[in-house]
Coordinates of C-alpha atoms and ligand atoms in Angstrom, one line a residue:
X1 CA 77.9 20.3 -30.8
X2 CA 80.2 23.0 -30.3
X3 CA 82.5 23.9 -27.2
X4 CA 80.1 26.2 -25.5
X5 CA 77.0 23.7 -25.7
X6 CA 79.3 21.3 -24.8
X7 CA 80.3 22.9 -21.7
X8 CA 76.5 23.9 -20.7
X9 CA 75.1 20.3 -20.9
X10 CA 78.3 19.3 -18.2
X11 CA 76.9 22.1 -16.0
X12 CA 73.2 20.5 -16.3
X13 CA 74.9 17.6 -15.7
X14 CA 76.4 18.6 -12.5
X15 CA 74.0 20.7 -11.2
X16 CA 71.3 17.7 -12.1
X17 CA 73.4 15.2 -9.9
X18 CA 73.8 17.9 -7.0
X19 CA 70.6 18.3 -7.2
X20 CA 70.1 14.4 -6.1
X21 CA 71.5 15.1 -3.2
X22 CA 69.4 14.9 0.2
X23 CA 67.8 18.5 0.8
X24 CA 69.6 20.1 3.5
X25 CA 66.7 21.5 5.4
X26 CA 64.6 18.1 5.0
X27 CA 61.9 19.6 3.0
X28 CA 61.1 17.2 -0.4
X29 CA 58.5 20.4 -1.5
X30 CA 57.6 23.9 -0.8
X31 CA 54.4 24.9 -0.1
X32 CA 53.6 27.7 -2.8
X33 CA 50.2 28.6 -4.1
X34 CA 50.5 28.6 -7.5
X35 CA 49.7 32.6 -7.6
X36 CA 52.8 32.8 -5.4
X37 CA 55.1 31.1 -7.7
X38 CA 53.9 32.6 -10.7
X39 CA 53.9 35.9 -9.2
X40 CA 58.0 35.0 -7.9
X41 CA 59.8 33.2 -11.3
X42 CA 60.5 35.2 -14.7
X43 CA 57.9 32.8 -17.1
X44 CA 58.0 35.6 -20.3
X45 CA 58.9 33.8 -23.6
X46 CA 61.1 36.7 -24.7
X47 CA 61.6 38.1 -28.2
X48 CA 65.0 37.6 -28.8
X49 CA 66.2 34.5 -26.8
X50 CA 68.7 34.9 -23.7
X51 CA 71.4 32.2 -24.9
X52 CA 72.6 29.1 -22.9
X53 CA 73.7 31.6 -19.8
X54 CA 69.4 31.9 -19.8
X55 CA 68.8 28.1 -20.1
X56 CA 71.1 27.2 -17.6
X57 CA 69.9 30.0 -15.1
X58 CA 66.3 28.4 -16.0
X59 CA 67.2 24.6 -15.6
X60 CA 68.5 26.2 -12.0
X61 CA 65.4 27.6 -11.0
X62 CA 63.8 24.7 -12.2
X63 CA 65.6 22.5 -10.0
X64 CA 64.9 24.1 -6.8
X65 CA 61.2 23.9 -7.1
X66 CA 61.1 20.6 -8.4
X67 CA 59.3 18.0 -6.0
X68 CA 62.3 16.2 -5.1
X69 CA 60.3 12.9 -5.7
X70 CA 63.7 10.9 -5.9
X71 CA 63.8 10.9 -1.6
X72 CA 62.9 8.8 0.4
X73 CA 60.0 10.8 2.3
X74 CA 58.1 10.5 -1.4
X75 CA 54.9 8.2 -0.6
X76 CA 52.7 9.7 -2.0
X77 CA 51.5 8.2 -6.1
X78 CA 52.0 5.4 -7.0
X79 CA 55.7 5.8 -8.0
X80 CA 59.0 7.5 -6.9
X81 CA 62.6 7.5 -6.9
X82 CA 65.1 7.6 -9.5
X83 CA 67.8 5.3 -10.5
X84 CA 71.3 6.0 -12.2
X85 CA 70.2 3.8 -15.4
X86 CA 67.1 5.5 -15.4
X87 CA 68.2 8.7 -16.0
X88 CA 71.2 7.4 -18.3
X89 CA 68.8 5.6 -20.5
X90 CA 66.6 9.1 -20.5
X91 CA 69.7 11.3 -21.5
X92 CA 70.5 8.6 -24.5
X93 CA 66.8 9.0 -26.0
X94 CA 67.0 12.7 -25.7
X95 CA 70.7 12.4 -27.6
X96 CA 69.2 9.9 -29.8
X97 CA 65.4 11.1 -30.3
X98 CA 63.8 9.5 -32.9
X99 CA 60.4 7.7 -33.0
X100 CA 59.0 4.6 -32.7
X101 CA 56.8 3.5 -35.7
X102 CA 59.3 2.1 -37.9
X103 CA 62.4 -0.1 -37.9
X104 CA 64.0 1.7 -40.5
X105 CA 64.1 5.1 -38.4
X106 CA 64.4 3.4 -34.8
X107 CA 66.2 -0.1 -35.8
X108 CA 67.9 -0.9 -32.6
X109 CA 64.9 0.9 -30.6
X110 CA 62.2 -1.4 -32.4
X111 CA 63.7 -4.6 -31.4
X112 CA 64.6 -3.7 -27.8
X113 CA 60.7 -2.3 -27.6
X114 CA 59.9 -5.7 -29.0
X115 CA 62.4 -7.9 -26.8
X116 CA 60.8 -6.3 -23.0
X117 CA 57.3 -6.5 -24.6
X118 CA 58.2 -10.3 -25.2
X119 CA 60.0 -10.9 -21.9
X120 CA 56.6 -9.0 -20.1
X121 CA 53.8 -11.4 -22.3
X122 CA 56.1 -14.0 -21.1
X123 CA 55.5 -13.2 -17.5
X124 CA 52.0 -12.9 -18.1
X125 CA 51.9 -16.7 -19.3
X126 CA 50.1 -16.0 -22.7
X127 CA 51.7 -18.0 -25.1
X128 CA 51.7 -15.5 -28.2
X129 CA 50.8 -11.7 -28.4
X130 CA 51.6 -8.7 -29.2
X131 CA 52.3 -5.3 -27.5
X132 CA 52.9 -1.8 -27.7
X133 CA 54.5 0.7 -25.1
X134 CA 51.8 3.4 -24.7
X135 CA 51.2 6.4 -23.1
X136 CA 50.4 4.9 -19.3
X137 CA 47.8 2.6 -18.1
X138 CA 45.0 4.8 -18.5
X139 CA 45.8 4.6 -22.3
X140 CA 46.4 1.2 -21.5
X141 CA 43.0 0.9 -20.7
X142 CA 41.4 2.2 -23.2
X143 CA 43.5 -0.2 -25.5
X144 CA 42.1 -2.9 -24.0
X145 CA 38.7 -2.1 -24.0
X146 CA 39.0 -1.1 -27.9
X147 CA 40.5 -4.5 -28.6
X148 CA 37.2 -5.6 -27.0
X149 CA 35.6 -3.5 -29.1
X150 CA 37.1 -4.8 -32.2
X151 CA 36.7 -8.6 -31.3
X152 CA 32.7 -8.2 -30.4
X153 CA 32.3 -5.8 -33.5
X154 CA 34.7 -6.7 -36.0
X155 CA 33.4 -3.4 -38.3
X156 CA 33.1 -0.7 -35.8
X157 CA 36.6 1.1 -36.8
X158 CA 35.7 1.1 -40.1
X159 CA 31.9 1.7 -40.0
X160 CA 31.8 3.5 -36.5
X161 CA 29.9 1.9 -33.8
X162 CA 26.9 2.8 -31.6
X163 CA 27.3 1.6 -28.1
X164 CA 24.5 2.6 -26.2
X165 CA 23.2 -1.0 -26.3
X166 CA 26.2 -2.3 -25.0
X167 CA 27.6 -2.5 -21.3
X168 CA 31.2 -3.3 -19.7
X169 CA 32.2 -4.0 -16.4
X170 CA 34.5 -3.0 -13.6
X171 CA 34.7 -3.7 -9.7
X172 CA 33.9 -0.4 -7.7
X173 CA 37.3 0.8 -7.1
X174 CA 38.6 0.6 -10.4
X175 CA 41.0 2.9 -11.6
X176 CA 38.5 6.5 -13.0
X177 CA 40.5 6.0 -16.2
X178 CA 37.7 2.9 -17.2
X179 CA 35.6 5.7 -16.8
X180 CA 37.3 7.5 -19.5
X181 CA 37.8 4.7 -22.0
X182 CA 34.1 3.5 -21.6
X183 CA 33.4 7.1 -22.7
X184 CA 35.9 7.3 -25.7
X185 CA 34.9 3.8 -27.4
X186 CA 31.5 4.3 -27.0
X187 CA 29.9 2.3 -24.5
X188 CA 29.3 5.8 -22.4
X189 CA 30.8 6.5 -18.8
X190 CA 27.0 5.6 -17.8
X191 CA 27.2 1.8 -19.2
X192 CA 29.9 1.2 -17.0
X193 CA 28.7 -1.0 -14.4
X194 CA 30.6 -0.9 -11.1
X195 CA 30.3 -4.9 -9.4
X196 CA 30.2 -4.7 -5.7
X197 CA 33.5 -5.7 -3.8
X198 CA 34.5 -7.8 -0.7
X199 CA 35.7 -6.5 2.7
X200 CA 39.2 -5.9 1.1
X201 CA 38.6 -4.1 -2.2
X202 CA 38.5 -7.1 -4.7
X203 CA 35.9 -7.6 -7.0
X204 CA 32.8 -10.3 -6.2
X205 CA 32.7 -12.5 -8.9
X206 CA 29.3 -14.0 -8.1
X207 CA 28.8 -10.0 -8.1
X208 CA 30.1 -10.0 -11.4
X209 CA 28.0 -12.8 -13.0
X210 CA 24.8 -11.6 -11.1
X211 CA 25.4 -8.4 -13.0
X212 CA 26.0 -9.7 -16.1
X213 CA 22.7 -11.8 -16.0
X214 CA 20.9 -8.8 -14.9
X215 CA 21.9 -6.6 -17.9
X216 CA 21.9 -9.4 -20.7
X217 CA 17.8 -10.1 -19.1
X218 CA 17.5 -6.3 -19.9
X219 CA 18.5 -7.0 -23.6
X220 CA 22.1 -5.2 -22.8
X221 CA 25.0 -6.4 -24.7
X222 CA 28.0 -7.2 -22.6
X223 CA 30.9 -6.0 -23.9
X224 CA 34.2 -6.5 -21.5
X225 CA 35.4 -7.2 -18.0
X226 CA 38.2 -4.9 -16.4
X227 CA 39.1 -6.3 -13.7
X228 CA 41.9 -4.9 -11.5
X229 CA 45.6 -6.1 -10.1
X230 CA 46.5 -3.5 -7.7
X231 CA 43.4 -0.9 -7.1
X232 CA 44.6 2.8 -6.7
X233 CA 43.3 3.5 -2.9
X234 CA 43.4 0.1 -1.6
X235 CA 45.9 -2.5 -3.7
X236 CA 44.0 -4.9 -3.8
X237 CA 44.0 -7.6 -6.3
X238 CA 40.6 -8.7 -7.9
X239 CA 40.6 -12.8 -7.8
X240 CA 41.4 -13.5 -11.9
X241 CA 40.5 -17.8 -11.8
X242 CA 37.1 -16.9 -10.7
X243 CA 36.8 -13.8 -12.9
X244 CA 38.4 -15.8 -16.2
X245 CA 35.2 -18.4 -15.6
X246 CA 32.7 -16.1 -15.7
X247 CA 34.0 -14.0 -18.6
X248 CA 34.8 -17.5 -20.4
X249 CA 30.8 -18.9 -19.6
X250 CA 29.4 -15.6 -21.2
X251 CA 32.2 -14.9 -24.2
X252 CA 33.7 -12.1 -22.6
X253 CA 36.9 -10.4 -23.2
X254 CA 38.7 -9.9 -20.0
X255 CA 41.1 -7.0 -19.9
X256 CA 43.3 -7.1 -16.7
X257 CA 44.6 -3.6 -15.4
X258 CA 47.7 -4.7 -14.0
X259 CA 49.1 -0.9 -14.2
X260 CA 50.3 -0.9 -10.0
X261 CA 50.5 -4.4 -9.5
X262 CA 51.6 -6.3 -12.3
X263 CA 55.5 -6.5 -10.5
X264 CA 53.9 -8.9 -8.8
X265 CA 55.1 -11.6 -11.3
X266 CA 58.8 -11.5 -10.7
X267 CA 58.4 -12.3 -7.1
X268 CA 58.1 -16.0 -6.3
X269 CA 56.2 -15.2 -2.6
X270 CA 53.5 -12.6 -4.4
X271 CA 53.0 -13.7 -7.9
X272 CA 49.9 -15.6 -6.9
X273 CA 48.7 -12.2 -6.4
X274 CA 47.7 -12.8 -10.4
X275 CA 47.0 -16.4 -10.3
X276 CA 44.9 -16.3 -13.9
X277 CA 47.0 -13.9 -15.6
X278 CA 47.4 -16.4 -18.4
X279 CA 43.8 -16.5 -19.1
X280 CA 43.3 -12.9 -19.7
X281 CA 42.7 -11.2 -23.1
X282 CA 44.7 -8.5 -22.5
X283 CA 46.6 -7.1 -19.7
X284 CA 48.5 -3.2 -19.2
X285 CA 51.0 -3.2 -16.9
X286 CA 52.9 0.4 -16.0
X287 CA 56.8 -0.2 -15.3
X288 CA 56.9 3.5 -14.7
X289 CA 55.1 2.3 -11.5
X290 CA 56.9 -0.1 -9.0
X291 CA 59.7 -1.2 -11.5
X292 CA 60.5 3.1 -10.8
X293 CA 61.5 3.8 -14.5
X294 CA 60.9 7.4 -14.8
X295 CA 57.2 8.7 -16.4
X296 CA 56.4 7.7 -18.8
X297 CA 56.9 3.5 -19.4
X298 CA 53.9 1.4 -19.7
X299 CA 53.3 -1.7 -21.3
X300 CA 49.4 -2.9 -23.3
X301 CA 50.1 -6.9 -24.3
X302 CA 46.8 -8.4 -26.2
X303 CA 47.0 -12.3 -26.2
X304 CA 45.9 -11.9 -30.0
X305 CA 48.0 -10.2 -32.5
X306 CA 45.2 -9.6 -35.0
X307 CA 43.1 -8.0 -33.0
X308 CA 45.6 -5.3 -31.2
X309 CA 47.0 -4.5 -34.9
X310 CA 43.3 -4.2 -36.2
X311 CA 42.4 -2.3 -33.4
X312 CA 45.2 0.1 -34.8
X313 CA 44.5 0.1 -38.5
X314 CA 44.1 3.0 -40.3
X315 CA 43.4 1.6 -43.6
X316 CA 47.2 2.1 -45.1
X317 CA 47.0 5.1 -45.6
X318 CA 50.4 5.9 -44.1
X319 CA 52.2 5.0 -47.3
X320 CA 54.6 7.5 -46.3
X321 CA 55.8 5.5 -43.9
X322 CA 55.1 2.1 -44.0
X323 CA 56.3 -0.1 -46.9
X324 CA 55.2 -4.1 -46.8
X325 CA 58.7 -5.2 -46.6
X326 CA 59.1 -4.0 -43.3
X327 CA 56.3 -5.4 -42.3
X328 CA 57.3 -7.5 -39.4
X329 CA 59.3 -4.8 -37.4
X330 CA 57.5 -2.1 -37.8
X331 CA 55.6 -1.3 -34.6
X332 CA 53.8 1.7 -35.4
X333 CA 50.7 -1.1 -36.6
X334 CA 50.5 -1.9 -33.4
X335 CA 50.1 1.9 -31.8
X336 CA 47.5 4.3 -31.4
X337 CA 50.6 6.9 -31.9
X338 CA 52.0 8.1 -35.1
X339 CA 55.6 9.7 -33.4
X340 CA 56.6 7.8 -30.1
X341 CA 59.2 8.3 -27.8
X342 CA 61.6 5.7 -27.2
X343 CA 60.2 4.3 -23.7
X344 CA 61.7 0.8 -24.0
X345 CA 65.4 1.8 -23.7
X346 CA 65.0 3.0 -19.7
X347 CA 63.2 -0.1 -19.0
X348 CA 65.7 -2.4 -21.4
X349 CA 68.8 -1.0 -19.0
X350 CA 67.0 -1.5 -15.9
X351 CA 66.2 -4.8 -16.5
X352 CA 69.7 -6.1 -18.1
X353 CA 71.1 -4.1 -15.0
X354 CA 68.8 -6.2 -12.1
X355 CA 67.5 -9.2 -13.9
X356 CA 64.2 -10.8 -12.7
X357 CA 66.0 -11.5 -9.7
X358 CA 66.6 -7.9 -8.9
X359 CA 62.7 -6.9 -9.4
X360 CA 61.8 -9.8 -7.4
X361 CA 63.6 -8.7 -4.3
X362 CA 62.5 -5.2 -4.9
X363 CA 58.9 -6.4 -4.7
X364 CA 59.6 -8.9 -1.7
X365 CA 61.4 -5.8 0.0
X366 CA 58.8 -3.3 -0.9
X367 CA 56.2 -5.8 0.5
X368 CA 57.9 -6.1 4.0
X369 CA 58.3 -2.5 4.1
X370 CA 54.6 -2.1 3.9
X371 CA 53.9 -4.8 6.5
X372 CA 56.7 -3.0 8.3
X373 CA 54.8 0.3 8.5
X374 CA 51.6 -1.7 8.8
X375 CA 53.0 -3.1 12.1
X376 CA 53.9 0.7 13.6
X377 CA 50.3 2.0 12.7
X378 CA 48.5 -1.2 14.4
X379 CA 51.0 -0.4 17.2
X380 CA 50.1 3.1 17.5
X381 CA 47.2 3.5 19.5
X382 CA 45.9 6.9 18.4
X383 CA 46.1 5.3 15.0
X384 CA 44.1 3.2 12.9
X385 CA 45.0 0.9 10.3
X386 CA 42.4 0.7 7.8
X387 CA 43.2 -3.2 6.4
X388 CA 45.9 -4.6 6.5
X389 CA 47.5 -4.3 2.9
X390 CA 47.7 -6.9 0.4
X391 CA 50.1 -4.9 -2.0
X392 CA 52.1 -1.5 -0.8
X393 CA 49.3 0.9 -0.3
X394 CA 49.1 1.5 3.7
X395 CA 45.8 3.2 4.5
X396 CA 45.1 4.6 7.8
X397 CA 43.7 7.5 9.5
X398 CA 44.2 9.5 12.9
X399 CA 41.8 9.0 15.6
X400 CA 41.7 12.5 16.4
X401 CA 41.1 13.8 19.6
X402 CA 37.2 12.9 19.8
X403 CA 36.9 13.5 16.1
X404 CA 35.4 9.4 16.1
X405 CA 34.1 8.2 12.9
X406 CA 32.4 10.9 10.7
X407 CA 32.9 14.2 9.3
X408 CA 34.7 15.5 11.8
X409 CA 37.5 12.5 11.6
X410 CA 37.7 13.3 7.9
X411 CA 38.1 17.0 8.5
X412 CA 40.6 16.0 11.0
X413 CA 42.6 14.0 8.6
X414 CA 42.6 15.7 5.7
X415 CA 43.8 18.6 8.0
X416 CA 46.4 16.4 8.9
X417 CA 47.4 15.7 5.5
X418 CA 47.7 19.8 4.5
X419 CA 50.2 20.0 7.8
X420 CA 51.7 16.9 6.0
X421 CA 51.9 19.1 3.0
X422 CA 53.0 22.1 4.4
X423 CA 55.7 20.8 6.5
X424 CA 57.2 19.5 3.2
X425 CA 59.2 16.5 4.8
X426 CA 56.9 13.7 3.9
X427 CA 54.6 13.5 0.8
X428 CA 51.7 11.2 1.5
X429 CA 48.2 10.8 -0.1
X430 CA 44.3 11.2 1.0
X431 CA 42.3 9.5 -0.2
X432 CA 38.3 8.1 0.4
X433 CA 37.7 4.7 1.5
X434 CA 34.0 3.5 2.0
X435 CA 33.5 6.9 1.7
X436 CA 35.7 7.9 4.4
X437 CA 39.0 10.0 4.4
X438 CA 42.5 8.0 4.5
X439 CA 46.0 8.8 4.5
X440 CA 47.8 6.4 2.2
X441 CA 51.6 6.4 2.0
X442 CA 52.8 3.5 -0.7
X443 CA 56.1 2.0 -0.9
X444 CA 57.2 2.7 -4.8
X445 CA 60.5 4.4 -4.2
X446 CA 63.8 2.7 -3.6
X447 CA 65.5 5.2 -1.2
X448 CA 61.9 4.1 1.2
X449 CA 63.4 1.9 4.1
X450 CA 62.5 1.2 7.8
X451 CA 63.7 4.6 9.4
X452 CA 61.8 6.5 6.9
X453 CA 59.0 4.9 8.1
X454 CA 59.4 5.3 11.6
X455 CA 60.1 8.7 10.7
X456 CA 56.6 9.2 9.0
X457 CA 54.9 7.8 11.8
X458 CA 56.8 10.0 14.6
X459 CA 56.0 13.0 12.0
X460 CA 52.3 12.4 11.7
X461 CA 51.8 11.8 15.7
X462 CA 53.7 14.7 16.1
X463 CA 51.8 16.9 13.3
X464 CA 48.5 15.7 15.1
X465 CA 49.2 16.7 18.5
X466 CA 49.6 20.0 17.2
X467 CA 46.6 19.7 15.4
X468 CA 44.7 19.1 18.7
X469 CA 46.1 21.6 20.6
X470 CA 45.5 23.9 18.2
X471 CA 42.1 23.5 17.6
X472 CA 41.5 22.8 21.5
X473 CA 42.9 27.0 22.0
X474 CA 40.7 27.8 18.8
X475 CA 37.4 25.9 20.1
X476 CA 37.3 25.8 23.7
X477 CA 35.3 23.2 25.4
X478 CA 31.9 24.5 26.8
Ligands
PLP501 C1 45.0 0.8 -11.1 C2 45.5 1.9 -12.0 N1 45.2 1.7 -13.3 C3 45.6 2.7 -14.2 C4 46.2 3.8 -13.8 C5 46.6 4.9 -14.8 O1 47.9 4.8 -15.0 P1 48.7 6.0 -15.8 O2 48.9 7.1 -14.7 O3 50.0 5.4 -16.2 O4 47.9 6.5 -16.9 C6 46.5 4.0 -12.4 C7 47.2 5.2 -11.9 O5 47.5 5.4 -10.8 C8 46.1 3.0 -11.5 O6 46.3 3.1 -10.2

């Protein structure tokens, strides 16, 4: 690297950690249409390139549109913040880049990959698997319902597989990428059934074994349960005991989607949250979630080696780059990927840096924040909590001036969540509950404490009131 390169990257350096700084007007985005910024930033890929002066002036411009999802008035996925280790271990995998599918190019890499999949499939209680970083839950997901595949149908990689015959299940708010997998193994998005839930969003297991019954009397082949730890909307955890006995009395594989609240299992107070775990078939679990390791860092652990790496076969045919005597470490066997970033390193620092005990108070923190900013809404009367949570999500809507319970509350709110937007002080979500509209905030981001909270809440009343007097001058009262 020579002098001039050399002194750029200290610049991006610099600039990156000014950057991190709290914004000095407050706002965490600005609200441009995306005709707006097109229209306002140079994008031409030029002919003949504009040097590091360009890049730098690029990474600048960059910067100041960037979301600035590392503060604290970030609520709104299911993920946020940044950490100094985070964004160390990031630069060293840039400065290091290789790929993940064999020991021999990735030798450190490989067994650091190996010892945080370990550490997780201890957490989950199985007592031997094997794992793979992939590329997020969703592909986690589909992992788990192709190792399904493969132990019901042994011969469908190799001989293909028709799945029209075949069903799998999920509770109705499952995460949509089921959807997706059911769709790319071959079962069909429309042989997904969706098992009715309790009151709070978790899956009915007498639901679940009704269903089952129902399609196996209509000569359907049941193929897998998914069953949820942490939905998206809600956070709610689906009850795994009385899940595991059903799939066990019908011989199903039981993949658990863990992706949002798999944490759960370093804290002593919440990991009952999971209570089951052990007795799952698989299990993807998204660190790039509430452990905050930046996008992307997401763990698929099958309790049975054979079938995750047969899942993954490809019938050698990659003698370019595997050889049988590195057999054991290599873990592109294990991957749907061929070239893989290095995802384990962020998540390898994090972890040596906090220990179990760190991620245990961050989830028995997170958790009091959300009960914290539970508390305000109930207290709020021109608010209404809607549940209280069982994991971080915080649903609730404005009772809008005489907007009541239908369309006209959800036009309300999701008004009240473009002002949100606009305003671009606090990042929130909307979502539908029981077919209604809800603002969720979730607590994923370390800089979140009490004040921000408080803050939100004061914002949102605030933002409201405006609302209402707005649309009292625009719609006068006959
Ligand atoms: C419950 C659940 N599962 C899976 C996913 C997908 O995860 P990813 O975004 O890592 O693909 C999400 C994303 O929010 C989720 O909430």
């Amino acid at each position: 690297m020579d002098e001039e390169e050399r002194r750029f990257l200290e610049q991006v350096l610099a600039d990156v950690l000014q950057h991190l700084e709290p914004p000095v007007d407050g706002a965490i985005r600005r609200n441009l249409a995306p005709a707006h910024l097109a229209r306002t930033t140079d994008l031409a890929l030029p002919m003949v390139g504009g040097g590091l002066e360009q890049a730098l002036a690029d990474v600048r411009t960059f910067l100041r549109e960037a979301v600035r999802t590392d503060q604290p008035g970030f609520m709104n996925p299911l993920w946020g913040g940044v950490t100094a280790e985070a964004i160390a271990a990031e630069l060293v995998v840039a400065a290091t880049n290789t790929a993940m599918y064999t020991y021999e190019v990735a030798p450190l890499a490989s067994l650091i990959e190996t010892a945080v999949l370990d550490r997780m499939r201890q957490h989950l209680r199985f007592p031997e698997g094997a794992g793979t970083l992939t590329s997020g839950g969703s592909n986690g997901n589909l992992m788990g319902m192709l190792c399904a595949r493969q132990a019901a149908a042994p011969a469908s990689g190799h001989d293909g597989f028709d799945g029209r015959s075949w069903v799998a299940f999920v509770s109705e708010e499952a995460h949509y990428s089921t959807a997706m997998a059911a769709g790319l193994i071959g079962v069909g998005r429309g042989n997904l059934i969706r098992v009715a839930t309790d009151g709070e969003g978790r899956m009915d297991p007498g639901a679940l074994e009704r269903a089952i019954e129902r399609e196996v009397g209509l000569g359907r082949r049941p193929l897998c349960v998914i069953a949820t730890s942490g939905t998206t909307v809600r956070g709610a955890f689906d009850p795994l005991e009385p899940v595991a006995d059903v799939c066990e009395r019908h011989g199903l594989w039981l993949h658990v989607d863990a992706a949002w609240g798999g944490a759960c299992l370093f804290s002593a107070r919440h990991r009952h949250l999971m209570d089951g775990i052990e007795r799952a078939d698989s299990v993807c679990w998204d660190a790039h979630k509430m452990m905050g390791l930046p996008l992307i860092c997401s763990a698929f652990i099958a309790r049975r080696p054979d079938v995750l790496r047969a899942a993954c076969a490809h019938g050698n045919e990659a003698h370019y780059l595997f050889h049988d005597d590195a057999e054991s470490h290599d873990l592109g066997r294990y991957s749907l990927q061929c070239g893989r970033r290095n995802d384990a390193l962020k998540l390898f620092l994090a972890w040596r840096s906090k220990g179990d005990a760190g991620w245990g108070a961050m989830v028995d923190r997170y958790m009091d924040l959300a009960a914290h900013l539970a508390d305000r809404i109930e207290a709020e009367p021109m608010l209404e909590l809607v549940g209280r949570p069982a994991w971080t999500n915080v649903c609730f809507r404005h009772l809008g001036a005489g907007a009541g319970l239908g369309e006209a509350s959800d036009r309300f709110n999701a008004g009240l969540r473009d002002a949100l937007l606009e305003d671009g002080r606090y990042m929130v979500s909307r979502a539908d509950l029981d077919g209604r509209v809800v603002l969720r905030p979730v607590i994923a981001n370390p800089a979140v404490d009490a004040s921000t909270l408080d803050g939100l809440i004061d914002h949102v009343l605030r933002l409201a009131r405006t609302l209402e007097a707005e649309s009292q001058v625009e719609e006068p009262q006959p």
